[in-house]
CSV table of C-alpha atoms and ligand atoms in Angstrom, one decimal:
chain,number,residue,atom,x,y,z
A,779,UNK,CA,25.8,35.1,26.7
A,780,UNK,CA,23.1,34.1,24.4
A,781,UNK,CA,23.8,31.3,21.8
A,782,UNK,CA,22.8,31.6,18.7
A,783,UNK,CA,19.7,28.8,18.2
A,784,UNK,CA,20.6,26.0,15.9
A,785,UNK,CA,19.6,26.8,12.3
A,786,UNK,CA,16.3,23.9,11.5
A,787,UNK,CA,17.1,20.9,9.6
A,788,UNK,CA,15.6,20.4,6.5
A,789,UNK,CA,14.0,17.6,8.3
A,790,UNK,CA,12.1,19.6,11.4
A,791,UNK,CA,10.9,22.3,8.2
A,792,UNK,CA,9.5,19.6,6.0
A,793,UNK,CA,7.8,18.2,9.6
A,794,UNK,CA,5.7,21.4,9.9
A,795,UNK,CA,4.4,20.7,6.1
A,796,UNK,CA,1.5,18.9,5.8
A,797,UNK,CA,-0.8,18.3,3.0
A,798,UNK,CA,-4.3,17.1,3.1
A,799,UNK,CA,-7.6,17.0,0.9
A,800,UNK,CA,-10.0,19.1,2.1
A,801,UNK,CA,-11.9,22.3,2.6
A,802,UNK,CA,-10.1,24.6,3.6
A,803,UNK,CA,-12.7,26.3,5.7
A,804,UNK,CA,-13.1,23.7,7.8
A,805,UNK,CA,-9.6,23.9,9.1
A,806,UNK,CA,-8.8,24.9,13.1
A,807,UNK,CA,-6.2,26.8,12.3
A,808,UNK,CA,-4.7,30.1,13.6
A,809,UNK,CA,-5.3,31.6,9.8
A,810,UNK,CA,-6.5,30.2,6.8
A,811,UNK,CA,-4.9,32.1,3.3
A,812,UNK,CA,-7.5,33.5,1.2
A,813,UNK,CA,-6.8,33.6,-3.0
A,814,UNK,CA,-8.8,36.6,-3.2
A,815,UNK,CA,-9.6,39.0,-5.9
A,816,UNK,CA,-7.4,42.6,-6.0
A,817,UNK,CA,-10.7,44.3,-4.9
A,818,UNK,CA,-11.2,41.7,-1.7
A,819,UNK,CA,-14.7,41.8,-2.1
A,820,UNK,CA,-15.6,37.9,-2.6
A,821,UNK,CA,-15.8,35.9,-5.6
A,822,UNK,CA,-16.2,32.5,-6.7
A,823,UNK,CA,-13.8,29.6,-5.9
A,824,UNK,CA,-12.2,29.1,-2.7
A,825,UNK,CA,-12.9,33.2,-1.8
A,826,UNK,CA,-17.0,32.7,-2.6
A,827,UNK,CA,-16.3,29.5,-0.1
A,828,UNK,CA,-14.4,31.5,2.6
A,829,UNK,CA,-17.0,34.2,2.3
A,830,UNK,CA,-20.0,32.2,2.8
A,831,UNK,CA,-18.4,30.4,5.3
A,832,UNK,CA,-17.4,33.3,7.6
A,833,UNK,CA,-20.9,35.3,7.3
A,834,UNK,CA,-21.3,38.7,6.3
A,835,UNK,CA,-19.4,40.3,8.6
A,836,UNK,CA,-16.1,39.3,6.8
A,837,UNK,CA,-17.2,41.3,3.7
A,838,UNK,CA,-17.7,43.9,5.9
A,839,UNK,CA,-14.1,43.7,7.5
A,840,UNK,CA,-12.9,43.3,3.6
A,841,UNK,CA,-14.3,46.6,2.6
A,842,UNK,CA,-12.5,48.7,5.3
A,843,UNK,CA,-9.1,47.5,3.5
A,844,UNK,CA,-9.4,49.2,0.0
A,845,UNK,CA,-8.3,46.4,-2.0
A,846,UNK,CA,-4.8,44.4,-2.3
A,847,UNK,CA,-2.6,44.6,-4.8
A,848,UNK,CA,-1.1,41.2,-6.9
A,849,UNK,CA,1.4,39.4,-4.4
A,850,UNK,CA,0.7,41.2,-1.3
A,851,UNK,CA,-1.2,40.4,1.8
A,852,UNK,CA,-3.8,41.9,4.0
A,853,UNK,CA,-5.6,40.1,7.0
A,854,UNK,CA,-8.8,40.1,9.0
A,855,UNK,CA,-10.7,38.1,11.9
A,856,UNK,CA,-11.9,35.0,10.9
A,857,UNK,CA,-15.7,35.3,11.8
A,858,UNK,CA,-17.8,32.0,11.5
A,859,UNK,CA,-15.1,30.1,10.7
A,860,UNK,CA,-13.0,27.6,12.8
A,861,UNK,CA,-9.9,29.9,12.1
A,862,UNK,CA,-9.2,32.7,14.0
A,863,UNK,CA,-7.8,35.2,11.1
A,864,UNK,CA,-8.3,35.3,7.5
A,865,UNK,CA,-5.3,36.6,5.5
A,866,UNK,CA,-6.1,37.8,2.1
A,867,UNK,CA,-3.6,37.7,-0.6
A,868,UNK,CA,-3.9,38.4,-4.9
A,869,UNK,CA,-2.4,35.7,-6.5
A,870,UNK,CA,-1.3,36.0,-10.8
A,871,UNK,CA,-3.4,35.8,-13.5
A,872,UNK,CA,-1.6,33.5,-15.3
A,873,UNK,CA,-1.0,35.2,-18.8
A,874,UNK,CA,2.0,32.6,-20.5
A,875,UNK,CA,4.4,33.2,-17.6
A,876,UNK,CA,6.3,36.2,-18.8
A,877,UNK,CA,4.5,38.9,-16.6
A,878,UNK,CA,6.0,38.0,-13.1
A,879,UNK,CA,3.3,35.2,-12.3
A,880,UNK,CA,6.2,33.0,-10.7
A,881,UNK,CA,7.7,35.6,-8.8
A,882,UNK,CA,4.3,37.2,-7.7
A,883,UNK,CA,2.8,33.8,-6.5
A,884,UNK,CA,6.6,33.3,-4.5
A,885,UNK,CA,5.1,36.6,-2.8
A,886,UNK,CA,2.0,35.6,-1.6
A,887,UNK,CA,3.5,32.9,0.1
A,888,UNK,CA,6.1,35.0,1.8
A,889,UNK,CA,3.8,38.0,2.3
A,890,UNK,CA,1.2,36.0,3.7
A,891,UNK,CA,3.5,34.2,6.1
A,892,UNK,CA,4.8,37.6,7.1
A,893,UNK,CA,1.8,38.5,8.6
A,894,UNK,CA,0.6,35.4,10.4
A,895,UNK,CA,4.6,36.1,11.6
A,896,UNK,CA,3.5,39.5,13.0
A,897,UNK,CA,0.1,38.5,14.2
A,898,UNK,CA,2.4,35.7,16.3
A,899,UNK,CA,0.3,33.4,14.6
A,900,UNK,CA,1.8,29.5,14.6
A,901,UNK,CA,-0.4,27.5,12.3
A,902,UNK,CA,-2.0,28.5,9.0
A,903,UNK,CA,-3.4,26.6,5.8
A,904,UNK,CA,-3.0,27.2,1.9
A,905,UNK,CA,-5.2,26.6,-0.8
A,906,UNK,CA,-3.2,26.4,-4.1
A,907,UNK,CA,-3.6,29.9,-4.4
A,908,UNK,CA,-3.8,31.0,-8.5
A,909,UNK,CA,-4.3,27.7,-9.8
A,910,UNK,CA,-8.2,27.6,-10.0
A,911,UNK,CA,-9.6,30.6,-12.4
A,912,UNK,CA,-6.3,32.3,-12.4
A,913,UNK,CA,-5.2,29.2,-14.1
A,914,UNK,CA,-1.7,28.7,-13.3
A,915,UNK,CA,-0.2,25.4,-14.3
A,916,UNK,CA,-0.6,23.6,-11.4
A,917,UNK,CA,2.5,22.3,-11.3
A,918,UNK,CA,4.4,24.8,-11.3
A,919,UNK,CA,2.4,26.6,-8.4
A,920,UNK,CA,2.7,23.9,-6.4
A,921,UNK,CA,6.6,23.8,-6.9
A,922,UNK,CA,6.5,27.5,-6.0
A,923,UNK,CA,4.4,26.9,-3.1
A,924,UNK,CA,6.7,25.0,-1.3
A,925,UNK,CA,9.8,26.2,-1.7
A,926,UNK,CA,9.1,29.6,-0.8
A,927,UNK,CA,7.1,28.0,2.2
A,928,UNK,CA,10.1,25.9,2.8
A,929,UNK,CA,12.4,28.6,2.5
A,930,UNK,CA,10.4,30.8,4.9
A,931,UNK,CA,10.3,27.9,7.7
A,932,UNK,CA,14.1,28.0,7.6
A,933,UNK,CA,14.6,31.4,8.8
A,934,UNK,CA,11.3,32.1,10.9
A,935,UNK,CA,11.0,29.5,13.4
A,936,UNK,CA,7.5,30.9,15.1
A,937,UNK,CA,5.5,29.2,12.5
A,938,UNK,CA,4.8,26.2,13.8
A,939,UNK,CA,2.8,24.4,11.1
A,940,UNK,CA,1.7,25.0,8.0
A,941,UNK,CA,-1.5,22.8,5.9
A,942,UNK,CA,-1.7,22.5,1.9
A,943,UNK,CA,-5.7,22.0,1.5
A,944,UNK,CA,-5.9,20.5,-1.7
A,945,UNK,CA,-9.6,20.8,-3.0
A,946,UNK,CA,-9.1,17.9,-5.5
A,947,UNK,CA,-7.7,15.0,-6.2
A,948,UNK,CA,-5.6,16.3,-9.1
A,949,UNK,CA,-4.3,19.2,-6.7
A,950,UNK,CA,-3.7,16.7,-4.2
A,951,UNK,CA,-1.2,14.1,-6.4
A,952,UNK,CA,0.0,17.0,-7.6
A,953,UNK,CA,1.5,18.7,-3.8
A,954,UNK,CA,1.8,15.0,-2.0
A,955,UNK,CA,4.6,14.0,-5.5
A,956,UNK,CA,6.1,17.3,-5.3
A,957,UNK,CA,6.6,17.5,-1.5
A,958,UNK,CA,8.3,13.7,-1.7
A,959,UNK,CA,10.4,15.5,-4.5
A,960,UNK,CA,11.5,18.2,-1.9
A,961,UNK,CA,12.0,15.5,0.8
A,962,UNK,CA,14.5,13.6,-1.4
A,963,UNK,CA,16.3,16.7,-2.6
A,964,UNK,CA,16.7,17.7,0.9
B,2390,ADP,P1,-7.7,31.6,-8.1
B,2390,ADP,O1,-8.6,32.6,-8.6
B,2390,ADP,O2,-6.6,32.1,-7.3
B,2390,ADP,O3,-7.3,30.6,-9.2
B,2390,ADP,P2,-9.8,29.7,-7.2
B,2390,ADP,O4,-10.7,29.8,-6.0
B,2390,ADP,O5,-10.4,29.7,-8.5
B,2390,ADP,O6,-8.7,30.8,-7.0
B,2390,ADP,O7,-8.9,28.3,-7.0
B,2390,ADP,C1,-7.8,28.2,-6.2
B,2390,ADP,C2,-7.8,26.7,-5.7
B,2390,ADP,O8,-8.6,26.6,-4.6
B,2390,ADP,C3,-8.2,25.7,-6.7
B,2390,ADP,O9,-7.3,24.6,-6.6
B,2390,ADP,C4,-9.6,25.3,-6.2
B,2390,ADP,O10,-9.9,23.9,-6.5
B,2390,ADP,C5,-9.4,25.4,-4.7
B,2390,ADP,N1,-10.6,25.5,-3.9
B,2390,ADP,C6,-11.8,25.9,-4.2
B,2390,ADP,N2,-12.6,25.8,-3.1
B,2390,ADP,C7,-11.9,25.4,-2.1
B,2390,ADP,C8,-12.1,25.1,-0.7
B,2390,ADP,N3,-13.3,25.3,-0.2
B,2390,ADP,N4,-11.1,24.7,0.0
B,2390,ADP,C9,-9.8,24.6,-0.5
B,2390,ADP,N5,-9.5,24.8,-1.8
B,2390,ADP,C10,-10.5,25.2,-2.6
């Protein structure tokens, strides 16, 4: 008879969170998580970075997918980069809060997680996806972040590991206060 596994503690999920200051595009990773634009052609930021990082032949792969809607997630070889995969997702505009930006961001957390999922993919970083020209208050993307992050470890044990690449120091405060937040709550 098979058992049913043990459901994770909150202690083994917040154990596969880890946040660090960095560049996300040097990160040896299975996938690292694009914020991209809806046409996923490249653009400033952390995408420019990604792009120039991975050489030409990512634009390339971009092109073939015909854009990506806000929320959702689309994914391609890696390239140059240390990371195998790239997965692409659209975060908000933030436009005062009252035009979905909460529950779109909680998407391209769980979309993008999705498909590292169905790729079989175990490790894969973030940056703080929307908070950069999209301006979203960063604290509230960050709260978003890992919850639904958190949430998704619970019920999909395959992912393995999962890296928050803060870019600056503000960023990084920001996810290392709110992660001890979700460690005491938990
Ligand atoms: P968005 O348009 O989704 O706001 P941005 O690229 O403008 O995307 O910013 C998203 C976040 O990525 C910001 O916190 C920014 O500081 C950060 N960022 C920029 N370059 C990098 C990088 N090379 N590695 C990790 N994070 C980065």
């Amino acid at each position: 008879m098979i058992q049913p596994s043990p459901s994770a503690s909150p202690y083994d999920i917040l154990r596969k969170m880890t946040v660090i200051r960095g560049d996300i595009t040097r990160q040896r990773v299975d996938a690292i998580v694009n914020a991209a634009s809806t046409s996923l052609l490249g653009g400033g930021g952390v995408d420019g970075a990604i792009h120039r990082a991975a050489g030409t032949r990512l634009l390339e792969a971009c092109r073939q997918l015909g854009g990506c809607p806000t929320g959702e997630a689309k994914i391609t070889l890696g390239y140059k980069l240390p990371a195998s995969w790239v997965i692409h997702t659209v975060g908000p505009i933030w436009r005062g809060g009252d035009q979905q930006e909460e529950q779109l961001l909680a998407r391209c957390y769980r979309n993008s997680l999705l498909l590292a999922e169905q790729h079989h993919l175990r490790s894969v970083a973030f940056p703080a996806i929307s908070t950069g020209v999209y301006e979203f208050p960063l604290e509230r993307a960050t709260h978003i972040a890992m919850t639904e992050v958190s949430q998704f470890l619970t019920s999909h044990p395959a992912i393995e590991q999962v890296v928050f690449v803060c870019f600056g120091e503000e960023s990084y405060r920001c996810y290392i206060e709110t992660l001890a937040e979700i460690q005491i709550a938990s």
